[in-house]
Amino acid sequence: YSLRRESTLESPGVYDLAWGPEGVLVAACADGCARLYSQTGVLHETFRLSSQILTHICFGVGVEGDGLAVVGQEGKCYHLKLAADGLQKLGQQQQHDLEAWCVDVSPAEPALILSGADDGHLAAWDTRSPSAVLRNRRAHEAGVTALAFNPFNPLQVASGSYDERLRLFDLRRLTAEPLGLTGRLGDGAYQISWHPSWCGVLAVAAMRCGFPVFSVNDGDFKPLATYASDAPEGAHGSLGYGVAWQFGCSEVSLAASASFYDRSVHLWSARDPESGEPTA
């Protein structure tokens, strides 16, 4: 494989990106604006949402899945959609009192936008009823940094937190205690990624504790392996911020991990735990 630059688009600092229908790309930017791009350049006028940083963005809102959810530094959540003349805001909600770090939408309940923030709250906004907000204030001991719905059970959502734990929630009982949680990882669970084809396999970017991999079964978190868990300061894994699985794999899969200090991306392999051989 090789990567070839197709185009370069100038922009203020970009915190997150989301691909939409027909190759449209939406960027959440540091100047509080959402920008709509195609492969060849800027599609429409800049769409200002906030005077503060927009941190995360995702598609999937609504029955058609073409609505967007955006969160930012001021703790607000925005509901947008693509229109002929650019982006259109359908609503907004003050979800959090502090900076929001993550946002996601379940395929099972596409009207519910979930977000997590530095206030330690897990919040769900029902866009069909603007004042309807569910909130779990008790489950996390620190800021909520990551959310990811289980691709094999879209009523289950995993969370990561600065309190160094992973949790699994049932979307139908979001304000209740989590279905399960891990012990302390040793540092914050900054990003989490479900494997697309291995049921219940979850990888974590755990900041100064590398990249652990878990098997999750109805709230029971079983550690499988860890990559770069003992990295010295400045090496890969000494501040792990990103992790993602390869699609279209079989018994052996690749994961990509990103770490702050060494400014590199690593590819590492794991073996399907269902194959009878240990995860590597």
PDB file of C-alpha atoms in Angstrom:
ATOM      1  CA  TYR A   1       0.000   0.000   0.000  1.00  0.00           C
ATOM      2  CA  SER A   2       1.039   3.603  -0.486  1.00  0.00           C
ATOM      3  CA  LEU A   3      -0.520   6.915   0.468  1.00  0.00           C
ATOM      4  CA  ARG A   4      -0.652   9.706  -2.078  1.00  0.00           C
ATOM      5  CA  ARG A   5      -1.659  13.270  -1.307  1.00  0.00           C
ATOM      6  CA  GLU A   6      -4.701  14.232  -3.367  1.00  0.00           C
ATOM      7  CA  SER A   7      -5.219  17.759  -2.084  1.00  0.00           C
ATOM      8  CA  THR A   8      -4.317  20.136   0.743  1.00  0.00           C
ATOM      9  CA  LEU A   9      -6.925  22.298   2.453  1.00  0.00           C
ATOM     10  CA  GLU A  10      -5.923  25.174   4.711  1.00  0.00           C
ATOM     11  CA  SER A  11      -7.814  25.450   7.982  1.00  0.00           C
ATOM     12  CA  PRO A  12      -7.536  26.589  11.594  1.00  0.00           C
ATOM     13  CA  GLY A  13      -6.639  23.795  14.028  1.00  0.00           C
ATOM     14  CA  VAL A  14      -8.767  20.688  13.357  1.00  0.00           C
ATOM     15  CA  TYR A  15      -9.848  18.668  16.403  1.00  0.00           C
ATOM     16  CA  ASP A  16     -11.979  16.049  14.668  1.00  0.00           C
ATOM     17  CA  LEU A  17     -13.226  14.933  11.241  1.00  0.00           C
ATOM     18  CA  ALA A  18     -16.261  13.000  10.031  1.00  0.00           C
ATOM     19  CA  TRP A  19     -17.016  11.594   6.573  1.00  0.00           C
ATOM     20  CA  GLY A  20     -20.543  12.099   5.327  1.00  0.00           C
ATOM     21  CA  PRO A  21     -22.569  11.003   2.287  1.00  0.00           C
ATOM     22  CA  GLU A  22     -20.996  11.203  -1.167  1.00  0.00           C
ATOM     23  CA  GLY A  23     -17.511  11.886   0.103  1.00  0.00           C
ATOM     24  CA  VAL A  24     -18.320  15.049   2.055  1.00  0.00           C
ATOM     25  CA  LEU A  25     -15.931  15.783   4.937  1.00  0.00           C
ATOM     26  CA  VAL A  26     -16.869  17.895   7.968  1.00  0.00           C
ATOM     27  CA  ALA A  27     -14.216  19.324  10.284  1.00  0.00           C
ATOM     28  CA  ALA A  28     -14.624  20.468  13.896  1.00  0.00           C
ATOM     29  CA  CYS A  29     -12.192  23.349  14.300  1.00  0.00           C
ATOM     30  CA  ALA A  30     -10.408  25.292  17.007  1.00  0.00           C
ATOM     31  CA  ASP A  31     -12.122  28.565  16.067  1.00  0.00           C
ATOM     32  CA  GLY A  32     -15.568  27.159  16.930  1.00  0.00           C
ATOM     33  CA  CYS A  33     -16.524  26.588  13.301  1.00  0.00           C
ATOM     34  CA  ALA A  34     -17.629  23.516  11.367  1.00  0.00           C
ATOM     35  CA  ARG A  35     -16.242  23.375   7.846  1.00  0.00           C
ATOM     36  CA  LEU A  36     -17.601  21.391   4.938  1.00  0.00           C
ATOM     37  CA  TYR A  37     -15.133  20.070   2.367  1.00  0.00           C
ATOM     38  CA  SER A  38     -15.062  17.929  -0.718  1.00  0.00           C
ATOM     39  CA  GLN A  39     -11.939  16.355  -2.179  1.00  0.00           C
ATOM     40  CA  THR A  40     -11.362  19.428  -4.297  1.00  0.00           C
ATOM     41  CA  GLY A  41     -11.839  22.147  -1.701  1.00  0.00           C
ATOM     42  CA  VAL A  42     -14.231  24.136   0.456  1.00  0.00           C
ATOM     43  CA  LEU A  43     -17.867  23.427  -0.391  1.00  0.00           C
ATOM     44  CA  HIS A  44     -19.696  26.198   1.460  1.00  0.00           C
ATOM     45  CA  GLU A  45     -19.294  29.127   3.803  1.00  0.00           C
ATOM     46  CA  THR A  46     -17.771  28.460   7.208  1.00  0.00           C
ATOM     47  CA  PHE A  47     -20.487  27.576   9.744  1.00  0.00           C
ATOM     48  CA  ARG A  48     -19.828  29.176  13.149  1.00  0.00           C
ATOM     49  CA  LEU A  49     -21.286  27.364  16.138  1.00  0.00           C
ATOM     50  CA  SER A  50     -19.281  28.680  19.073  1.00  0.00           C
ATOM     51  CA  SER A  51     -16.680  31.176  20.208  1.00  0.00           C
ATOM     52  CA  GLN A  52     -14.749  28.247  21.706  1.00  0.00           C
ATOM     53  CA  ILE A  53     -13.090  25.077  20.383  1.00  0.00           C
ATOM     54  CA  LEU A  54     -15.199  22.326  18.808  1.00  0.00           C
ATOM     55  CA  THR A  55     -13.700  19.052  20.027  1.00  0.00           C
ATOM     56  CA  HIS A  56     -15.630  16.163  18.431  1.00  0.00           C
ATOM     57  CA  ILE A  57     -18.069  15.450  15.622  1.00  0.00           C
ATOM     58  CA  CYS A  58     -19.914  12.402  14.292  1.00  0.00           C
ATOM     59  CA  PHE A  59     -22.574  11.414  11.758  1.00  0.00           C
ATOM     60  CA  GLY A  60     -25.440   9.038  12.495  1.00  0.00           C
ATOM     61  CA  VAL A  61     -28.185  11.226  13.987  1.00  0.00           C
ATOM     62  CA  GLY A  62     -31.725  10.586  12.729  1.00  0.00           C
ATOM     63  CA  VAL A  63     -33.469   7.762  10.902  1.00  0.00           C
ATOM     64  CA  GLU A  64     -31.429   8.298   7.740  1.00  0.00           C
ATOM     65  CA  GLY A  65     -28.183   8.572   9.687  1.00  0.00           C
ATOM     66  CA  ASP A  66     -27.190  11.759   7.856  1.00  0.00           C
ATOM     67  CA  GLY A  67     -27.457  14.149  10.818  1.00  0.00           C
ATOM     68  CA  LEU A  68     -24.410  15.357  12.716  1.00  0.00           C
ATOM     69  CA  ALA A  69     -23.641  15.804  16.395  1.00  0.00           C
ATOM     70  CA  VAL A  70     -20.920  18.233  17.494  1.00  0.00           C
ATOM     71  CA  VAL A  71     -19.590  19.030  20.981  1.00  0.00           C
ATOM     72  CA  GLY A  72     -17.086  21.562  22.202  1.00  0.00           C
ATOM     73  CA  GLN A  73     -15.182  23.310  24.927  1.00  0.00           C
ATOM     74  CA  GLU A  74     -18.214  25.173  26.286  1.00  0.00           C
ATOM     75  CA  GLY A  75     -20.073  21.906  26.993  1.00  0.00           C
ATOM     76  CA  LYS A  76     -22.794  22.408  24.396  1.00  0.00           C
ATOM     77  CA  CYS A  77     -24.019  19.765  21.975  1.00  0.00           C
ATOM     78  CA  TYR A  78     -25.208  20.749  18.502  1.00  0.00           C
ATOM     79  CA  HIS A  79     -27.488  18.861  16.109  1.00  0.00           C
ATOM     80  CA  LEU A  80     -26.782  19.653  12.444  1.00  0.00           C
ATOM     81  CA  LYS A  81     -27.710  18.317   9.042  1.00  0.00           C
ATOM     82  CA  LEU A  82     -26.376  18.642   5.530  1.00  0.00           C
ATOM     83  CA  ALA A  83     -28.382  21.036   3.342  1.00  0.00           C
ATOM     84  CA  ALA A  84     -28.123  22.196  -0.245  1.00  0.00           C
ATOM     85  CA  ASP A  85     -26.413  25.407   0.837  1.00  0.00           C
ATOM     86  CA  GLY A  86     -24.150  23.894   3.497  1.00  0.00           C
ATOM     87  CA  LEU A  87     -24.780  22.974   7.126  1.00  0.00           C
ATOM     88  CA  GLN A  88     -28.032  23.691   8.926  1.00  0.00           C
ATOM     89  CA  LYS A  89     -28.404  23.769  12.722  1.00  0.00           C
ATOM     90  CA  LEU A  90     -31.495  21.926  13.956  1.00  0.00           C
ATOM     91  CA  GLY A  91     -30.918  22.439  17.670  1.00  0.00           C
ATOM     92  CA  GLN A  92     -28.490  22.762  20.532  1.00  0.00           C
ATOM     93  CA  GLN A  93     -28.366  21.697  24.158  1.00  0.00           C
ATOM     94  CA  GLN A  94     -26.176  22.736  27.097  1.00  0.00           C
ATOM     95  CA  GLN A  95     -25.213  19.164  27.911  1.00  0.00           C
ATOM     96  CA  HIS A  96     -22.308  19.857  30.275  1.00  0.00           C
ATOM     97  CA  ASP A  97     -20.845  22.519  32.535  1.00  0.00           C
ATOM     98  CA  LEU A  98     -17.270  21.800  31.435  1.00  0.00           C
ATOM     99  CA  GLU A  99     -15.421  20.841  28.250  1.00  0.00           C
ATOM    100  CA  ALA A 100     -16.995  17.961  26.307  1.00  0.00           C
ATOM    101  CA  TRP A 101     -14.520  15.323  25.097  1.00  0.00           C
ATOM    102  CA  CYS A 102     -16.622  12.795  23.209  1.00  0.00           C
ATOM    103  CA  VAL A 103     -19.874  12.291  21.313  1.00  0.00           C
ATOM    104  CA  ASP A 104     -21.501   9.250  19.714  1.00  0.00           C
ATOM    105  CA  VAL A 105     -24.860   8.026  18.378  1.00  0.00           C
ATOM    106  CA  SER A 106     -26.266   4.503  18.618  1.00  0.00           C
ATOM    107  CA  PRO A 107     -27.574   2.851  15.433  1.00  0.00           C
ATOM    108  CA  ALA A 108     -30.294   1.359  17.663  1.00  0.00           C
ATOM    109  CA  GLU A 109     -31.510   4.771  18.880  1.00  0.00           C
ATOM    110  CA  PRO A 110     -30.384   7.349  16.287  1.00  0.00           C
ATOM    111  CA  ALA A 111     -32.323  10.176  17.967  1.00  0.00           C
ATOM    112  CA  LEU A 112     -30.150   9.881  21.101  1.00  0.00           C
ATOM    113  CA  ILE A 113     -26.871  11.815  21.136  1.00  0.00           C
ATOM    114  CA  LEU A 114     -24.504  10.698  23.904  1.00  0.00           C
ATOM    115  CA  SER A 115     -21.706  12.897  25.183  1.00  0.00           C
ATOM    116  CA  GLY A 116     -19.119  12.911  27.967  1.00  0.00           C
ATOM    117  CA  ALA A 117     -17.165  15.752  29.503  1.00  0.00           C
ATOM    118  CA  ASP A 118     -14.815  16.998  32.197  1.00  0.00           C
ATOM    119  CA  ASP A 119     -17.770  17.254  34.592  1.00  0.00           C
ATOM    120  CA  GLY A 120     -17.750  13.434  34.772  1.00  0.00           C
ATOM    121  CA  HIS A 121     -21.281  13.184  33.400  1.00  0.00           C
ATOM    122  CA  LEU A 122     -22.560  10.827  30.737  1.00  0.00           C
ATOM    123  CA  ALA A 123     -25.445  12.666  29.058  1.00  0.00           C
ATOM    124  CA  ALA A 124     -27.977  11.647  26.418  1.00  0.00           C
ATOM    125  CA  TRP A 125     -30.050  14.178  24.473  1.00  0.00           C
ATOM    126  CA  ASP A 126     -33.187  13.040  22.669  1.00  0.00           C
ATOM    127  CA  THR A 127     -33.373  15.296  19.614  1.00  0.00           C
ATOM    128  CA  ARG A 128     -37.093  14.507  19.166  1.00  0.00           C
ATOM    129  CA  SER A 129     -37.789  16.304  22.452  1.00  0.00           C
ATOM    130  CA  PRO A 130     -35.304  19.160  22.957  1.00  0.00           C
ATOM    131  CA  SER A 131     -35.712  19.310  26.737  1.00  0.00           C
ATOM    132  CA  ALA A 132     -35.331  15.527  27.237  1.00  0.00           C
ATOM    133  CA  VAL A 133     -31.867  14.876  28.646  1.00  0.00           C
ATOM    134  CA  LEU A 134     -30.825  11.736  30.530  1.00  0.00           C
ATOM    135  CA  ARG A 135     -27.809  12.152  32.757  1.00  0.00           C
ATOM    136  CA  ASN A 136     -25.593   9.780  34.738  1.00  0.00           C
ATOM    137  CA  ARG A 137     -23.715  11.895  37.272  1.00  0.00           C
ATOM    138  CA  ARG A 138     -22.471   9.138  39.564  1.00  0.00           C
ATOM    139  CA  ALA A 139     -20.811   6.415  37.515  1.00  0.00           C
ATOM    140  CA  HIS A 140     -17.550   8.213  36.644  1.00  0.00           C
ATOM    141  CA  GLU A 141     -15.077   9.589  39.172  1.00  0.00           C
ATOM    142  CA  ALA A 142     -13.463  11.998  36.680  1.00  0.00           C
ATOM    143  CA  GLY A 143     -13.931  13.365  33.169  1.00  0.00           C
ATOM    144  CA  VAL A 144     -15.448  11.113  30.489  1.00  0.00           C
ATOM    145  CA  THR A 145     -12.993  10.987  27.595  1.00  0.00           C
ATOM    146  CA  ALA A 146     -14.335   8.357  25.179  1.00  0.00           C
ATOM    147  CA  LEU A 147     -17.582   6.684  24.073  1.00  0.00           C
ATOM    148  CA  ALA A 148     -18.049   3.806  21.624  1.00  0.00           C
ATOM    149  CA  PHE A 149     -21.097   1.676  20.841  1.00  0.00           C
ATOM    150  CA  ASN A 150     -20.647  -2.073  20.609  1.00  0.00           C
ATOM    151  CA  PRO A 151     -21.014  -2.994  16.899  1.00  0.00           C
ATOM    152  CA  PHE A 152     -22.469  -6.396  17.893  1.00  0.00           C
ATOM    153  CA  ASN A 153     -24.921  -4.906  20.403  1.00  0.00           C
ATOM    154  CA  PRO A 154     -25.763  -1.258  19.635  1.00  0.00           C
ATOM    155  CA  LEU A 155     -27.677  -0.973  22.936  1.00  0.00           C
ATOM    156  CA  GLN A 156     -24.343  -1.251  24.771  1.00  0.00           C
ATOM    157  CA  VAL A 157     -21.905   1.645  24.983  1.00  0.00           C
ATOM    158  CA  ALA A 158     -18.416   1.585  26.464  1.00  0.00           C
ATOM    159  CA  SER A 159     -16.872   4.630  28.108  1.00  0.00           C
ATOM    160  CA  GLY A 160     -13.347   5.666  28.986  1.00  0.00           C
ATOM    161  CA  SER A 161     -12.451   8.114  31.715  1.00  0.00           C
ATOM    162  CA  TYR A 162      -9.622  10.026  33.330  1.00  0.00           C
ATOM    163  CA  ASP A 163     -10.421   7.954  36.440  1.00  0.00           C
ATOM    164  CA  GLU A 164      -8.459   5.142  34.690  1.00  0.00           C
ATOM    165  CA  ARG A 165     -11.397   2.774  34.216  1.00  0.00           C
ATOM    166  CA  LEU A 166     -13.512   1.401  31.382  1.00  0.00           C
ATOM    167  CA  ARG A 167     -17.254   0.944  31.843  1.00  0.00           C
ATOM    168  CA  LEU A 168     -20.034  -0.720  29.893  1.00  0.00           C
ATOM    169  CA  PHE A 169     -23.574   0.730  29.957  1.00  0.00           C
ATOM    170  CA  ASP A 170     -26.961  -0.446  28.720  1.00  0.00           C
ATOM    171  CA  LEU A 171     -28.560   2.322  26.670  1.00  0.00           C
ATOM    172  CA  ARG A 172     -31.973   1.378  28.102  1.00  0.00           C
ATOM    173  CA  ARG A 173     -30.703   1.991  31.660  1.00  0.00           C
ATOM    174  CA  LEU A 174     -28.193   4.746  31.087  1.00  0.00           C
ATOM    175  CA  THR A 175     -28.733   6.454  34.435  1.00  0.00           C
ATOM    176  CA  ALA A 176     -28.238   3.201  36.374  1.00  0.00           C
ATOM    177  CA  GLU A 177     -24.979   1.607  37.465  1.00  0.00           C
ATOM    178  CA  PRO A 178     -22.819   0.324  34.590  1.00  0.00           C
ATOM    179  CA  LEU A 179     -23.063  -3.313  33.565  1.00  0.00           C
ATOM    180  CA  GLY A 180     -19.394  -3.666  34.429  1.00  0.00           C
ATOM    181  CA  LEU A 181     -16.122  -1.814  34.897  1.00  0.00           C
ATOM    182  CA  THR A 182     -12.421  -2.546  34.968  1.00  0.00           C
ATOM    183  CA  GLY A 183      -9.924  -2.037  37.720  1.00  0.00           C
ATOM    184  CA  ARG A 184      -7.647   0.963  37.365  1.00  0.00           C
ATOM    185  CA  LEU A 185      -5.569   0.797  34.203  1.00  0.00           C
ATOM    186  CA  GLY A 186      -2.827   3.035  35.601  1.00  0.00           C
ATOM    187  CA  ASP A 187      -3.769   6.108  33.564  1.00  0.00           C
ATOM    188  CA  GLY A 188      -6.743   7.590  31.750  1.00  0.00           C
ATOM    189  CA  ALA A 189      -8.597   5.631  29.067  1.00  0.00           C
ATOM    190  CA  TYR A 190      -8.315   8.365  26.431  1.00  0.00           C
ATOM    191  CA  GLN A 191      -9.701   6.520  23.403  1.00  0.00           C
ATOM    192  CA  ILE A 192     -11.424   3.157  22.880  1.00  0.00           C
ATOM    193  CA  SER A 193     -12.068   1.070  19.774  1.00  0.00           C
ATOM    194  CA  TRP A 194     -14.284  -2.009  19.327  1.00  0.00           C
ATOM    195  CA  HIS A 195     -13.013  -4.579  16.880  1.00  0.00           C
ATOM    196  CA  PRO A 196     -15.295  -4.528  13.798  1.00  0.00           C
ATOM    197  CA  SER A 197     -15.508  -8.320  13.375  1.00  0.00           C
ATOM    198  CA  TRP A 198     -14.320  -9.960  16.617  1.00  0.00           C
ATOM    199  CA  CYS A 199     -17.246  -9.863  19.013  1.00  0.00           C
ATOM    200  CA  GLY A 200     -16.498  -8.095  22.289  1.00  0.00           C
ATOM    201  CA  VAL A 201     -12.830  -7.216  21.654  1.00  0.00           C
ATOM    202  CA  LEU A 202     -11.996  -3.690  22.809  1.00  0.00           C
ATOM    203  CA  ALA A 203      -8.688  -1.829  22.445  1.00  0.00           C
ATOM    204  CA  VAL A 204      -7.758   1.181  24.567  1.00  0.00           C
ATOM    205  CA  ALA A 205      -5.338   4.079  24.243  1.00  0.00           C
ATOM    206  CA  ALA A 206      -4.467   4.327  27.926  1.00  0.00           C
ATOM    207  CA  MET A 207      -2.086   7.302  27.904  1.00  0.00           C
ATOM    208  CA  ARG A 208       0.997   6.326  29.980  1.00  0.00           C
ATOM    209  CA  CYS A 209      -0.044   2.663  30.166  1.00  0.00           C
ATOM    210  CA  GLY A 210       0.163   1.814  26.486  1.00  0.00           C
ATOM    211  CA  PHE A 211      -2.587   0.046  24.552  1.00  0.00           C
ATOM    212  CA  PRO A 212      -4.401  -2.730  26.442  1.00  0.00           C
ATOM    213  CA  VAL A 213      -6.862  -5.097  24.747  1.00  0.00           C
ATOM    214  CA  PHE A 214      -9.895  -6.547  26.554  1.00  0.00           C
ATOM    215  CA  SER A 215     -12.530  -9.158  25.890  1.00  0.00           C
ATOM    216  CA  VAL A 216     -15.924  -7.825  27.026  1.00  0.00           C
ATOM    217  CA  ASN A 217     -18.808 -10.187  27.732  1.00  0.00           C
ATOM    218  CA  ASP A 218     -21.957  -8.709  29.335  1.00  0.00           C
ATOM    219  CA  GLY A 219     -19.955  -6.362  31.508  1.00  0.00           C
ATOM    220  CA  ASP A 220     -17.111  -8.739  32.340  1.00  0.00           C
ATOM    221  CA  PHE A 221     -13.823  -7.194  31.186  1.00  0.00           C
ATOM    222  CA  LYS A 222     -11.095  -9.796  30.651  1.00  0.00           C
ATOM    223  CA  PRO A 223      -7.570  -8.486  29.880  1.00  0.00           C
ATOM    224  CA  LEU A 224      -6.094 -10.151  26.808  1.00  0.00           C
ATOM    225  CA  ALA A 225      -2.831  -8.320  26.131  1.00  0.00           C
ATOM    226  CA  THR A 226      -1.152  -4.929  26.097  1.00  0.00           C
ATOM    227  CA  TYR A 227       1.085  -3.255  23.540  1.00  0.00           C
ATOM    228  CA  ALA A 228       3.853  -0.831  24.688  1.00  0.00           C
ATOM    229  CA  SER A 229       2.707  -0.912  28.313  1.00  0.00           C
ATOM    230  CA  ASP A 230       6.158  -0.258  29.767  1.00  0.00           C
ATOM    231  CA  ALA A 231       7.359   2.380  27.300  1.00  0.00           C
ATOM    232  CA  PRO A 232       9.922   4.837  28.695  1.00  0.00           C
ATOM    233  CA  GLU A 233       9.154   8.552  28.621  1.00  0.00           C
ATOM    234  CA  GLY A 234       9.245   9.826  25.063  1.00  0.00           C
ATOM    235  CA  ALA A 235       8.749   6.407  23.423  1.00  0.00           C
ATOM    236  CA  HIS A 236       5.643   5.047  21.720  1.00  0.00           C
ATOM    237  CA  GLY A 237       3.055   4.236  24.357  1.00  0.00           C
ATOM    238  CA  SER A 238       4.337   6.723  26.908  1.00  0.00           C
ATOM    239  CA  LEU A 239       1.345   8.952  26.110  1.00  0.00           C
ATOM    240  CA  GLY A 240      -1.052   6.897  23.980  1.00  0.00           C
ATOM    241  CA  TYR A 241      -3.884   8.980  22.587  1.00  0.00           C
ATOM    242  CA  GLY A 242      -5.249   6.999  19.635  1.00  0.00           C
ATOM    243  CA  VAL A 243      -6.052   3.414  18.620  1.00  0.00           C
ATOM    244  CA  ALA A 244      -8.053   1.881  15.746  1.00  0.00           C
ATOM    245  CA  TRP A 245      -8.597  -1.599  14.320  1.00  0.00           C
ATOM    246  CA  GLN A 246      -8.172  -2.693  10.730  1.00  0.00           C
ATOM    247  CA  PHE A 247     -11.347  -3.663   8.869  1.00  0.00           C
ATOM    248  CA  GLY A 248     -11.734  -6.826   6.811  1.00  0.00           C
ATOM    249  CA  CYS A 249      -9.522  -9.192   8.797  1.00  0.00           C
ATOM    250  CA  SER A 250      -9.671 -12.882   9.714  1.00  0.00           C
ATOM    251  CA  GLU A 251      -7.745 -14.665  12.486  1.00  0.00           C
ATOM    252  CA  VAL A 252      -4.981 -12.074  12.598  1.00  0.00           C
ATOM    253  CA  SER A 253      -5.759  -8.368  12.672  1.00  0.00           C
ATOM    254  CA  LEU A 254      -3.749  -5.176  12.636  1.00  0.00           C
ATOM    255  CA  ALA A 255      -4.247  -2.306  15.032  1.00  0.00           C
ATOM    256  CA  ALA A 256      -2.863   1.200  14.588  1.00  0.00           C
ATOM    257  CA  SER A 257      -1.799   3.163  17.644  1.00  0.00           C
ATOM    258  CA  ALA A 258      -0.799   6.803  17.975  1.00  0.00           C
ATOM    259  CA  SER A 259       1.353   8.245  20.737  1.00  0.00           C
ATOM    260  CA  PHE A 260       2.079  11.866  21.515  1.00  0.00           C
ATOM    261  CA  TYR A 261       5.764  12.160  22.386  1.00  0.00           C
ATOM    262  CA  ASP A 262       7.368  10.101  19.614  1.00  0.00           C
ATOM    263  CA  ARG A 263       5.081  11.562  16.902  1.00  0.00           C
ATOM    264  CA  SER A 264       4.621   8.171  15.276  1.00  0.00           C
ATOM    265  CA  VAL A 265       1.973   5.615  14.352  1.00  0.00           C
ATOM    266  CA  HIS A 266       2.630   1.936  15.103  1.00  0.00           C
ATOM    267  CA  LEU A 267       0.979  -1.075  13.484  1.00  0.00           C
ATOM    268  CA  TRP A 268       0.773  -4.218  15.633  1.00  0.00           C
ATOM    269  CA  SER A 269      -0.961  -7.561  15.226  1.00  0.00           C
ATOM    270  CA  ALA A 270      -3.414  -9.447  17.391  1.00  0.00           C
ATOM    271  CA  ARG A 271      -4.841 -12.937  17.025  1.00  0.00           C
ATOM    272  CA  ASP A 272      -8.542 -13.675  17.365  1.00  0.00           C
ATOM    273  CA  PRO A 273      -9.103 -14.980  20.922  1.00  0.00           C
ATOM    274  CA  GLU A 274     -11.822 -17.302  19.534  1.00  0.00           C
ATOM    275  CA  SER A 275      -9.208 -19.107  17.433  1.00  0.00           C
ATOM    276  CA  GLY A 276      -7.835 -20.837  20.536  1.00  0.00           C
ATOM    277  CA  GLU A 277      -4.491 -19.053  20.404  1.00  0.00           C
ATOM    278  CA  PRO A 278      -3.541 -16.148  22.678  1.00  0.00           C
ATOM    279  CA  THR A 279      -3.826 -12.551  21.603  1.00  0.00           C
ATOM    280  CA  ALA A 280      -0.346 -11.229  20.734  1.00  0.00           C
TER     281      ALA A 280
END
